[in-house]
Tab-separated table of C-alpha atoms and ligand atoms in Angstrom:
chain	number	residue	atom	x	y	z
A	138	MET	CA	-2.811	89.080	-113.286
A	139	ALA	CA	-5.482	91.804	-112.920
A	140	ASP	CA	-7.866	91.939	-110.009
A	141	GLY	CA	-11.167	90.334	-111.200
A	142	ASP	CA	-9.541	87.907	-113.510
A	143	ILE	CA	-11.249	84.515	-113.492
A	144	THR	CA	-9.634	81.199	-114.154
A	145	TYR	CA	-11.835	78.348	-115.337
A	146	LEU	CA	-11.624	74.693	-114.362
A	147	ALA	CA	-12.652	72.907	-117.533
A	148	TRP	CA	-13.592	69.411	-118.446
A	149	ASN	CA	-14.841	67.852	-121.721
A	150	ASP	CA	-17.874	65.732	-121.170
A	151	LEU	CA	-19.799	62.875	-122.754
A	152	VAL	CA	-21.216	65.074	-125.476
A	153	GLY	CA	-17.778	66.446	-126.232
A	154	LEU	CA	-18.600	69.980	-124.870
A	155	THR	CA	-16.258	71.898	-122.490
A	156	ARG	CA	-17.926	72.727	-119.296
A	157	VAL	CA	-16.447	74.881	-116.664
A	158	ARG	CA	-16.509	76.276	-113.117
A	159	GLY	CA	-14.666	79.426	-112.354
A	160	VAL	CA	-12.578	80.915	-109.499
A	161	PRO	CA	-10.901	84.320	-109.153
A	162	SER	CA	-7.331	83.873	-110.525
A	163	ILE	CA	-5.779	84.938	-107.194
A	164	GLU	CA	-7.558	81.895	-105.512
A	165	MET	CA	-6.135	79.433	-108.131
A	166	ARG	CA	-3.170	78.308	-106.324
A	167	ARG	CA	-5.123	76.687	-103.530
A	168	ARG	CA	-7.293	75.024	-106.116
A	169	MET	CA	-4.457	73.198	-107.822
A	170	GLU	CA	-4.446	70.221	-105.512
A	171	TYR	CA	-8.147	69.381	-104.901
A	172	GLY	CA	-9.781	71.518	-107.593
A	173	LEU	CA	-13.522	72.208	-107.102
A	174	GLY	CA	-16.441	69.907	-106.249
A	175	TRP	CA	-19.015	69.222	-108.924
A	176	ALA	CA	-22.257	67.315	-108.815
A	177	VAL	CA	-21.760	64.522	-111.290
A	178	ALA	CA	-25.397	64.436	-112.521
A	179	GLY	CA	-24.274	67.237	-114.881
A	180	GLN	CA	-22.435	64.540	-116.829
A	181	ALA	CA	-25.804	63.610	-118.094
A	182	LEU	CA	-26.410	66.928	-119.848
A	183	THR	CA	-27.283	66.744	-123.520
A	184	PRO	CA	-25.852	69.475	-125.734
A	185	PHE	CA	-29.090	71.375	-125.242
A	186	GLU	CA	-31.363	72.185	-122.372
A	187	HIS	CA	-32.019	68.675	-121.210
A	188	ILE	CA	-30.460	66.184	-118.807
A	189	ALA	CA	-30.786	62.482	-119.333
A	190	PRO	CA	-32.011	60.175	-116.594
A	191	ASN	CA	-28.884	59.197	-114.874
A	192	PRO	CA	-27.503	56.745	-112.354
A	193	TRP	CA	-26.228	59.438	-109.858
A	194	GLY	CA	-29.028	61.518	-108.380
A	195	PRO	CA	-28.246	64.503	-106.203
A	196	MET	CA	-25.491	63.117	-103.966
A	197	LEU	CA	-22.333	62.054	-105.677
A	198	GLU	CA	-19.649	64.730	-106.245
A	199	VAL	CA	-16.221	64.578	-107.858
A	200	ARG	CA	-13.367	67.041	-107.618
A	201	GLN	CA	-12.645	68.684	-110.884
A	202	THR	CA	-8.790	68.829	-110.480
A	203	PRO	CA	-6.662	70.894	-112.724
A	204	VAL	CA	-3.924	69.250	-114.793
A	205	ALA	CA	-1.034	71.652	-114.454
A	206	ASP	CA	0.389	71.238	-118.060
A	207	THR	CA	-2.988	71.973	-119.681
A	208	GLU	CA	-2.902	75.580	-118.420
A	209	THR	CA	-4.088	77.803	-121.278
A	210	LYS	CA	-3.946	81.591	-121.180
A	211	ILE	CA	-4.906	83.690	-124.183
A	212	ASP	CA	-4.098	87.338	-123.535
A	213	ILE	CA	-3.323	88.596	-126.984
A	214	TRP	CA	-5.850	91.400	-127.187
A	215	PRO	CA	-4.807	94.718	-125.516
A	216	ASP	CA	-8.330	95.571	-124.770
A	217	GLY	CA	-9.719	92.076	-123.995
A	218	ILE	CA	-10.377	89.986	-121.059
A	219	PRO	CA	-7.859	87.029	-121.054
A	220	LEU	CA	-9.193	83.535	-121.495
A	221	HIS	CA	-7.591	81.448	-118.789
A	222	PHE	CA	-8.378	77.821	-118.057
A	223	PHE	CA	-6.975	74.360	-116.938
A	224	LEU	CA	-8.347	71.077	-118.217
A	225	CYS	CA	-9.270	68.741	-115.314
A	226	ASP	CA	-9.396	65.206	-114.182
A	227	SER	CA	-12.516	64.188	-112.339
A	228	MET	CA	-11.315	62.697	-109.069
A	229	MET	CA	-13.201	60.717	-106.462
A	230	PRO	CA	-12.956	61.638	-102.828
A	231	ASP	CA	-10.603	58.665	-102.335
A	232	GLY	CA	-8.121	60.056	-104.928
A	233	THR	CA	-8.964	57.669	-107.808
A	234	VAL	CA	-10.177	58.772	-111.139
A	235	TRP	CA	-13.968	58.763	-111.512
A	236	ASP	CA	-15.095	55.924	-113.786
A	237	CYS	CA	-17.127	58.374	-115.915
A	238	CYS	CA	-14.360	60.887	-116.519
A	239	THR	CA	-13.713	61.093	-120.232
A	240	ARG	CA	-10.080	62.039	-119.675
A	241	GLY	CA	-9.822	59.047	-117.352
A	242	PHE	CA	-11.236	56.752	-120.020
A	243	MET	CA	-8.463	57.919	-122.499
A	244	LYS	CA	-5.749	57.684	-119.805
A	245	GLN	CA	-6.702	54.123	-118.929
A	246	ALA	CA	-6.479	53.158	-122.522
A	247	LEU	CA	-3.094	54.871	-122.939
A	248	ALA	CA	-1.769	53.221	-119.833
A	249	ALA	CA	-2.820	49.787	-121.143
A	250	LEU	CA	-1.135	50.442	-124.433
A	251	LYS	CA	2.116	51.320	-122.723
A	252	LYS	CA	1.984	48.484	-120.284
A	253	GLU	CA	1.259	45.784	-122.929
A	254	THR	CA	3.286	47.078	-125.862
A	255	GLY	CA	5.766	49.474	-124.232
A	256	LEU	CA	4.550	52.172	-126.759
A	257	GLN	CA	3.198	55.597	-126.264
A	258	PHE	CA	0.458	57.050	-128.418
A	259	MET	CA	1.120	60.111	-130.615
A	260	GLY	CA	-1.919	61.849	-132.088
A	261	ALA	CA	-3.146	64.920	-133.851
A	262	PHE	CA	-6.626	65.886	-134.843
A	263	GLU	CA	-7.619	67.944	-137.893
A	264	HIS	CA	-10.117	70.526	-137.069
A	265	GLU	CA	-12.604	71.503	-139.716
A	266	PHE	CA	-15.118	74.183	-139.070
A	267	LEU	CA	-17.585	76.650	-140.599
A	268	LEU	CA	-16.991	80.360	-139.925
A	269	SER	CA	-20.141	82.554	-139.962
A	270	GLY	CA	-21.024	86.055	-139.159
A	271	GLY	CA	-18.421	87.726	-141.249
A	272	ALA	CA	-18.949	90.349	-143.947
A	273	ARG	CA	-19.522	87.845	-146.665
A	274	ASP	CA	-21.733	84.764	-146.645
A	275	TRP	CA	-20.332	83.205	-149.786
A	276	CYS	CA	-16.906	83.027	-151.522
A	277	VAL	CA	-15.086	80.599	-153.760
A	278	PRO	CA	-14.181	77.580	-151.667
A	279	PHE	CA	-10.515	76.665	-151.202
A	280	SER	CA	-9.491	80.081	-152.474
A	281	LEU	CA	-7.064	82.820	-151.484
A	282	GLU	CA	-10.159	84.982	-151.266
A	283	GLN	CA	-11.575	82.619	-148.574
A	284	VAL	CA	-8.596	83.274	-146.319
A	285	ARG	CA	-8.140	86.961	-147.029
A	286	ILE	CA	-11.753	87.899	-146.161
A	287	ASN	CA	-11.149	86.520	-142.724
A	288	ALA	CA	-7.476	87.313	-142.525
A	289	GLU	CA	-7.709	88.941	-139.036
A	290	PHE	CA	-9.391	85.893	-137.643
A	291	LEU	CA	-6.906	83.485	-139.042
A	292	ARG	CA	-3.964	85.524	-137.964
A	293	ASP	CA	-5.346	85.759	-134.372
A	294	VAL	CA	-6.034	81.975	-134.369
A	295	ALA	CA	-2.314	81.479	-135.182
A	296	LYS	CA	-1.284	84.003	-132.470
A	297	ALA	CA	-3.626	82.548	-129.857
A	298	LEU	CA	-2.586	78.966	-130.530
A	299	LEU	CA	1.035	79.930	-130.051
A	300	ALA	CA	0.049	81.585	-126.832
A	301	ALA	CA	-1.668	78.301	-125.876
A	302	LYS	CA	1.711	76.461	-126.493
A	303	VAL	CA	0.067	74.691	-129.451
A	304	VAL	CA	2.001	75.081	-132.688
A	305	PRO	CA	-0.293	74.959	-135.657
A	306	GLU	CA	0.927	73.164	-138.732
A	307	THR	CA	-1.560	74.401	-141.181
A	308	ILE	CA	-4.280	77.126	-141.135
A	309	GLU	CA	-6.258	77.016	-144.345
A	310	PRO	CA	-9.416	77.167	-146.409
A	311	GLU	CA	-11.280	73.838	-146.819
A	312	TYR	CA	-13.458	72.800	-149.738
A	313	GLY	CA	-16.748	74.037	-148.338
A	314	VAL	CA	-17.976	77.597	-148.542
A	315	LEU	CA	-16.424	79.480	-145.574
A	316	GLN	CA	-15.112	76.189	-144.152
A	317	TYR	CA	-11.730	76.189	-142.630
A	318	GLU	CA	-9.198	73.763	-141.210
A	319	VAL	CA	-6.520	73.928	-138.538
A	320	THR	CA	-4.156	71.129	-137.877
A	321	CYS	CA	-1.456	70.892	-135.207
A	322	GLY	CA	1.590	68.708	-134.877
A	323	PRO	CA	1.296	65.419	-133.028
A	324	ALA	CA	1.305	65.397	-129.214
A	325	ILE	CA	2.150	62.564	-127.005
A	326	ASP	CA	-0.179	60.574	-124.701
A	327	ALA	CA	-2.941	62.502	-122.931
A	328	MET	CA	-1.676	65.740	-124.383
A	329	ALA	CA	-3.098	64.537	-127.741
A	330	GLY	CA	-6.587	64.805	-126.453
A	331	ASP	CA	-5.856	67.898	-124.358
A	332	ARG	CA	-4.472	69.774	-127.290
A	333	ALA	CA	-7.515	69.026	-129.389
A	334	ILE	CA	-9.743	70.578	-126.787
A	335	ILE	CA	-7.543	73.546	-126.348
A	336	THR	CA	-7.380	74.129	-130.051
A	337	ARG	CA	-11.075	74.071	-130.534
A	338	GLU	CA	-11.682	76.373	-127.588
A	339	VAL	CA	-9.060	78.873	-128.805
A	340	ILE	CA	-10.585	78.910	-132.282
A	341	ARG	CA	-14.058	79.537	-130.698
A	342	GLU	CA	-12.578	82.298	-128.498
A	343	VAL	CA	-10.993	84.053	-131.451
A	344	ALA	CA	-14.218	83.874	-133.486
A	345	ARG	CA	-16.271	85.290	-130.442
A	346	ARG	CA	-13.734	88.205	-130.097
A	347	LEU	CA	-14.299	89.252	-133.650
A	348	GLY	CA	-18.061	88.774	-133.577
A	349	LEU	CA	-17.902	85.613	-135.624
A	350	ARG	CA	-18.928	82.034	-134.858
A	351	ALA	CA	-16.788	78.995	-135.591
A	352	SER	CA	-18.829	75.851	-135.692
A	353	PHE	CA	-17.349	72.416	-135.619
A	354	SER	CA	-20.712	70.612	-136.129
A	355	PRO	CA	-20.263	67.659	-138.444
A	356	LYS	CA	-23.060	69.104	-140.695
A	357	PRO	CA	-23.524	72.768	-139.782
A	358	ARG	CA	-26.187	73.203	-142.474
A	359	PRO	CA	-27.927	70.388	-144.536
A	360	GLU	CA	-26.274	71.665	-147.778
A	361	ALA	CA	-22.884	72.453	-146.232
A	362	VAL	CA	-19.798	70.336	-146.606
A	363	GLY	CA	-19.239	68.180	-143.531
A	364	ASN	CA	-16.773	69.000	-140.852
A	365	GLY	CA	-14.609	66.063	-139.914
A	366	ALA	CA	-12.189	65.678	-136.925
A	367	HIS	CA	-9.914	63.085	-138.392
A	368	LEU	CA	-7.229	61.773	-135.958
A	369	HIS	CA	-3.699	61.007	-137.212
A	370	PHE	CA	-1.674	58.810	-134.980
A	371	SER	CA	1.407	56.678	-134.519
A	372	PHE	CA	3.361	55.062	-131.659
A	373	ARG	CA	6.590	55.994	-130.043
A	374	ASP	CA	8.903	53.476	-128.531
A	375	ASP	CA	11.340	54.075	-125.674
A	376	ALA	CA	14.081	55.115	-128.060
A	377	GLY	CA	11.938	57.730	-129.526
A	378	ASN	CA	11.335	55.903	-132.798
A	379	ASN	CA	8.007	55.702	-134.650
A	380	ALA	CA	6.932	52.179	-133.931
A	381	ALA	CA	4.118	52.304	-136.436
A	382	TYR	CA	6.712	52.407	-139.195
A	383	ASP	CA	8.857	49.514	-140.516
A	384	VAL	CA	11.103	50.391	-143.501
A	385	ASP	CA	11.006	46.660	-144.567
A	386	ALA	CA	7.411	46.074	-144.197
A	387	PRO	CA	4.762	46.303	-147.023
A	388	ASN	CA	3.632	49.909	-147.082
A	389	ASN	CA	5.940	50.449	-144.209
A	390	ILE	CA	3.253	49.339	-141.770
A	391	SER	CA	4.924	47.788	-138.805
A	392	GLN	CA	3.674	44.452	-137.197
A	393	VAL	CA	2.158	46.177	-134.227
A	394	ALA	CA	0.447	48.754	-136.431
A	395	GLN	CA	-0.934	45.958	-138.575
A	396	HIS	CA	-2.576	44.176	-135.595
A	397	PHE	CA	-3.777	47.574	-134.261
A	398	ILE	CA	-5.440	48.370	-137.632
A	399	GLY	CA	-6.978	44.871	-137.625
A	400	GLY	CA	-8.551	45.554	-134.234
A	401	VAL	CA	-9.810	49.018	-135.256
A	402	VAL	CA	-11.494	47.614	-138.355
A	403	ARG	CA	-12.963	44.764	-136.507
A	404	HIS	CA	-14.758	47.048	-134.023
A	405	MET	CA	-15.251	50.129	-136.205
A	406	PRO	CA	-19.091	49.923	-136.633
A	407	ALA	CA	-19.398	49.924	-132.848
A	408	LEU	CA	-16.791	52.724	-132.525
A	409	CYS	CA	-19.160	55.060	-134.499
A	410	ALA	CA	-21.417	55.569	-131.541
A	411	LEU	CA	-18.356	56.895	-129.742
A	412	MET	CA	-16.618	58.746	-132.492
A	413	ALA	CA	-19.543	60.071	-134.556
A	414	PRO	CA	-22.017	60.306	-131.724
A	415	SER	CA	-24.820	62.686	-132.747
A	416	PRO	CA	-27.696	62.581	-135.151
A	417	VAL	CA	-25.995	65.123	-137.421
A	418	SER	CA	-22.840	62.923	-137.545
A	419	TYR	CA	-24.818	60.730	-139.996
A	420	LEU	CA	-25.544	63.471	-142.293
A	421	ARG	CA	-21.813	63.752	-142.653
A	422	LEU	CA	-20.660	60.079	-142.637
A	423	GLY	CA	-21.373	58.623	-145.975
A	424	PRO	CA	-19.827	57.604	-149.271
A	425	HIS	CA	-18.347	60.088	-151.699
A	426	HIS	CA	-17.777	62.919	-149.195
A	427	TRP	CA	-14.251	61.876	-148.121
A	428	SER	CA	-15.691	61.403	-144.679
A	429	CYS	CA	-16.170	57.563	-145.313
A	430	GLY	CA	-19.313	55.541	-145.465
A	431	TYR	CA	-17.884	52.125	-145.383
A	432	ASN	CA	-15.558	50.255	-143.033
A	433	ALA	CA	-12.442	49.732	-145.064
A	434	PHE	CA	-8.656	50.102	-144.699
A	435	GLY	CA	-6.657	51.840	-147.389
A	436	VAL	CA	-3.344	53.320	-148.188
A	437	GLN	CA	-3.796	57.053	-148.875
A	438	ASN	CA	-7.408	56.303	-149.754
A	439	ARG	CA	-9.603	59.210	-148.386
A	440	GLU	CA	-12.762	57.180	-148.639
A	441	ALA	CA	-11.389	54.517	-146.281
A	442	SER	CA	-12.370	54.665	-142.528
A	443	ILE	CA	-8.776	54.025	-141.538
A	444	ARG	CA	-5.863	54.665	-143.700
A	445	VAL	CA	-2.078	54.878	-143.899
A	446	CYS	CA	-0.648	58.145	-144.777
A	447	PRO	CA	2.707	57.532	-146.392
A	448	SER	CA	5.434	59.968	-145.839
A	449	PRO	CA	6.717	62.125	-148.667
A	450	GLU	CA	10.149	62.438	-147.035
A	451	ARG	CA	13.176	60.962	-148.694
A	452	ASP	CA	15.425	61.255	-145.747
A	453	PRO	CA	14.952	57.952	-143.858
A	454	ILE	CA	14.683	59.454	-140.427
A	455	LYS	CA	12.285	62.139	-141.425
A	456	ARG	CA	10.414	59.559	-143.492
A	457	SER	CA	9.883	57.352	-140.428
A	458	ARG	CA	8.839	60.250	-138.209
A	459	ALA	CA	6.194	61.527	-140.669
A	460	PHE	CA	4.569	58.160	-141.359
A	461	ASN	CA	1.247	57.843	-139.611
A	462	LEU	CA	-2.272	56.291	-139.615
A	463	GLU	CA	-5.541	58.177	-139.818
A	464	ILE	CA	-9.061	57.368	-138.649
A	465	ARG	CA	-11.601	59.396	-140.558
A	466	VAL	CA	-14.784	58.531	-138.710
A	467	PRO	CA	-14.488	61.105	-135.754
A	468	ASP	CA	-16.233	64.454	-135.676
A	469	ALA	CA	-16.264	67.166	-133.029
A	470	THR	CA	-19.527	66.119	-131.402
A	471	ALA	CA	-17.247	63.357	-129.883
A	472	SER	CA	-14.978	64.157	-126.947
A	473	PRO	CA	-11.381	63.829	-128.166
A	474	TYR	CA	-10.851	61.850	-124.978
A	475	MET	CA	-13.540	59.243	-125.939
A	476	VAL	CA	-12.185	59.128	-129.487
A	477	ILE	CA	-8.640	58.285	-128.407
A	478	GLY	CA	-9.736	55.950	-125.611
A	479	ALA	CA	-11.966	54.020	-127.936
A	480	LEU	CA	-9.396	53.900	-130.698
A	481	VAL	CA	-6.656	52.685	-128.475
A	482	ASN	CA	-8.794	50.041	-126.830
A	483	ALA	CA	-9.861	48.722	-130.279
A	484	GLY	CA	-6.261	48.732	-131.611
A	485	LEU	CA	-4.920	46.985	-128.498
A	486	ALA	CA	-7.632	44.336	-128.799
A	487	GLY	CA	-6.204	43.666	-132.244
A	488	VAL	CA	-2.610	43.589	-130.935
A	489	ARG	CA	-3.639	41.134	-128.246
A	490	GLU	CA	-5.269	38.805	-130.755
A	491	LYS	CA	-2.557	39.407	-133.361
A	492	LEU	CA	-5.218	40.248	-135.910
A	493	PRO	CA	-4.060	40.440	-139.479
A	494	LEU	CA	-4.001	43.636	-141.529
A	495	PRO	CA	-7.190	43.787	-143.660
A	496	PRO	CA	-6.635	44.038	-147.394
A	497	ALA	CA	-5.933	47.565	-148.594
A	498	VAL	CA	-8.839	48.978	-150.679
A	499	ASN	CA	-7.517	51.028	-153.546
A	500	SER	CA	-10.740	52.602	-154.827
A	501	ASP	CA	-13.825	54.302	-153.462
A	502	PRO	CA	-15.878	51.568	-151.712
A	503	GLY	CA	-18.877	53.515	-152.571
A	504	ASP	CA	-18.222	52.788	-156.279
A	505	MET	CA	-18.061	49.079	-155.812
A	506	SER	CA	-20.808	46.654	-156.439
A	507	ASP	CA	-22.373	44.796	-153.426
A	508	ASP	CA	-20.502	41.598	-154.611
A	509	GLU	CA	-17.188	43.343	-154.708
A	510	ARG	CA	-17.661	44.811	-151.279
A	511	GLU	CA	-18.694	41.492	-149.894
A	512	LYS	CA	-15.619	39.843	-151.280
A	513	LEU	CA	-13.454	42.326	-149.403
A	514	ASN	CA	-15.538	42.164	-146.315
A	515	ILE	CA	-16.432	45.912	-146.564
A	516	VAL	CA	-19.541	46.788	-144.684
A	517	ALA	CA	-21.493	50.044	-144.576
A	518	LEU	CA	-21.083	52.056	-141.337
A	519	PRO	CA	-24.221	52.745	-139.430
A	520	SER	CA	-26.537	55.365	-140.991
A	521	SER	CA	-28.044	56.884	-137.917
A	522	LEU	CA	-27.197	57.428	-134.307
A	523	ALA	CA	-29.884	55.071	-133.195
A	524	GLU	CA	-28.370	52.334	-135.400
A	525	ALA	CA	-24.820	53.132	-134.231
A	526	LEU	CA	-26.061	52.695	-130.583
A	527	ASP	CA	-27.667	49.318	-131.407
A	528	VAL	CA	-24.321	48.240	-132.986
A	529	LEU	CA	-22.516	49.337	-129.867
A	530	GLU	CA	-24.963	47.558	-127.653
A	531	ALA	CA	-24.211	44.343	-129.624
A	532	ASP	CA	-20.445	44.595	-129.317
A	533	GLU	CA	-19.738	43.201	-125.893
A	534	LEU	CA	-16.068	43.897	-126.081
A	535	VAL	CA	-16.334	47.602	-126.928
A	536	LYS	CA	-19.002	47.888	-124.165
A	537	SER	CA	-16.645	46.342	-121.726
A	538	TRP	CA	-14.097	49.078	-122.148
A	539	LEU	CA	-16.613	51.558	-120.618
A	540	SER	CA	-17.417	51.106	-116.991
A	541	PRO	CA	-21.086	49.892	-116.509
A	542	THR	CA	-21.970	53.304	-115.236
A	543	LEU	CA	-20.271	55.129	-118.025
A	544	TYR	CA	-21.951	52.934	-120.597
A	545	THR	CA	-25.334	53.476	-118.962
A	546	ALA	CA	-24.940	57.278	-118.677
A	547	TYR	CA	-23.405	57.698	-122.176
A	548	THR	CA	-26.126	55.707	-123.941
A	549	ALA	CA	-28.874	57.420	-121.912
A	550	VAL	CA	-27.672	60.820	-123.260
A	551	LYS	CA	-27.183	59.570	-126.688
A	552	ARG	CA	-30.575	57.874	-126.943
A	553	ILE	CA	-32.111	61.174	-125.979
A	554	GLU	CA	-30.245	63.015	-128.673
A	555	ALA	CA	-31.217	60.355	-131.170
A	556	ALA	CA	-34.910	60.686	-130.201
A	557	MET	CA	-34.982	64.526	-130.039
A	558	PHE	CA	-34.921	65.056	-133.771
A	559	THR	CA	-36.949	62.182	-135.252
A	560	ASP	CA	-39.922	64.394	-135.935
A	561	GLN	CA	-37.844	67.522	-136.968
A	562	ASP	CA	-36.506	68.476	-140.407
A	563	ALA	CA	-32.817	68.548	-141.222
A	564	ASP	CA	-32.593	72.322	-141.142
A	565	TYR	CA	-33.772	72.436	-137.532
A	566	MET	CA	-31.484	69.707	-136.384
A	567	CYS	CA	-28.460	71.225	-138.139
A	568	LYS	CA	-29.146	74.628	-136.669
A	569	ARG	CA	-29.349	73.251	-133.118
A	570	TYR	CA	-25.928	71.435	-133.505
A	571	HIS	CA	-24.470	74.359	-135.332
A	572	ASP	CA	-25.302	76.647	-132.450
A	573	ALA	CA	-24.107	74.095	-129.808
A	574	TYR	CA	-20.789	73.067	-131.306
E	852	LIG	N1	-14.694	67.354	-144.831
E	852	LIG	C1	-14.442	65.915	-144.918
E	852	LIG	C2	-14.987	65.217	-143.751
E	852	LIG	O1	-16.152	65.478	-143.453
E	852	LIG	C3	-12.922	65.694	-144.994
E	852	LIG	C4	-12.148	66.392	-146.053
E	852	LIG	C5	-10.683	66.080	-146.063
E	852	LIG	O2	-10.245	65.100	-146.545
E	852	LIG	O3	-10.014	66.869	-145.415
E	852	LIG	O4	-14.452	64.359	-143.119
E	853	LIG	MG1	-9.697	68.514	-144.251
């Protein structure tokens, strides 16, 4: 550790951005137990210069308390300043988790899942982003060219992720011009959310180092292909088996996974305000973009909002391990913690009510007639943030998963974001989100 190194205490807030306070690294040891105080009104910050009216005022503080196993240190450049941070839980003075801590929201859902089903959550996000600032501003999408013109960046992403103890599974071009995707293997419990945040921050850091910019905004430019943050997930039982998988069940979907999907589909429209939570999210979500525009369940179907990803493996053990479900609504303007918390609460509601698996849709719901969709109970997802917030407001059960203060603060911030761009054109809105995310 060099004199002058700074370690950051970081948290991912209601708008899915990582905010920090810093301490000299030599002081870090004494910060591990109680962290640093933070005036919670900051939880009402929009992604821009504004702060929403909030229920807290100038008094309340929480302790941003580092979680030891989230320590991330990237020191791969001989001439560079290391990036060193811990993700934090926001703790009340009495030692309980603050009811507006996004990580706490996720942990509460994961604890309920474990308590009621005995299962642990396994999850992995896919991170899509647009890389700008390089020597070229166009190349053939999905091509070898697309990776080779930014070969140094991609190599350093792999190196830096490994230094962050995150093993990337794929690092590749996507089908948008200068759009890339990084995926990592599944992580268990809270680590699934932590790892998503670490991965994004590491990618941003590598881009900064090379004078580039990686933007995870769901629609970085009006004409660009959207960036999703799909979440793959499954469940692990005490014996270490994948409890989402049942070799004897239709499409291998276990009973618990069937109920879980039933719950997610029931609440999906209201989940949008938590998983696709910015005005630009609704330039991405829509039919025929593989982002999903309708609430539908499918097997393999990339136009479904939630789908089963069957495993290509022949070996029965590997086959069971690789089997997973995927929710396609999320984007990176949502905190991964809010996404996992909302998903698990919705799925668990389905498990409690033993909801049936919805019929699997085998084609693009956007190509169906209104009648066909009605027969299959396929509804359009909200088409704006304002509409998504109204749908959330009407779903009492989803609202009840958020503490009243969290609900008030979250919707206050989101209503401001929804209102900010009503008189602006798409170029301006996309630029603001591109620059913030
Ligand atoms: N870019 C698409 C989205 O916005 C996803 C493409 C894919 O299937 O990877 O969700
Ligand atoms: Mg992709």
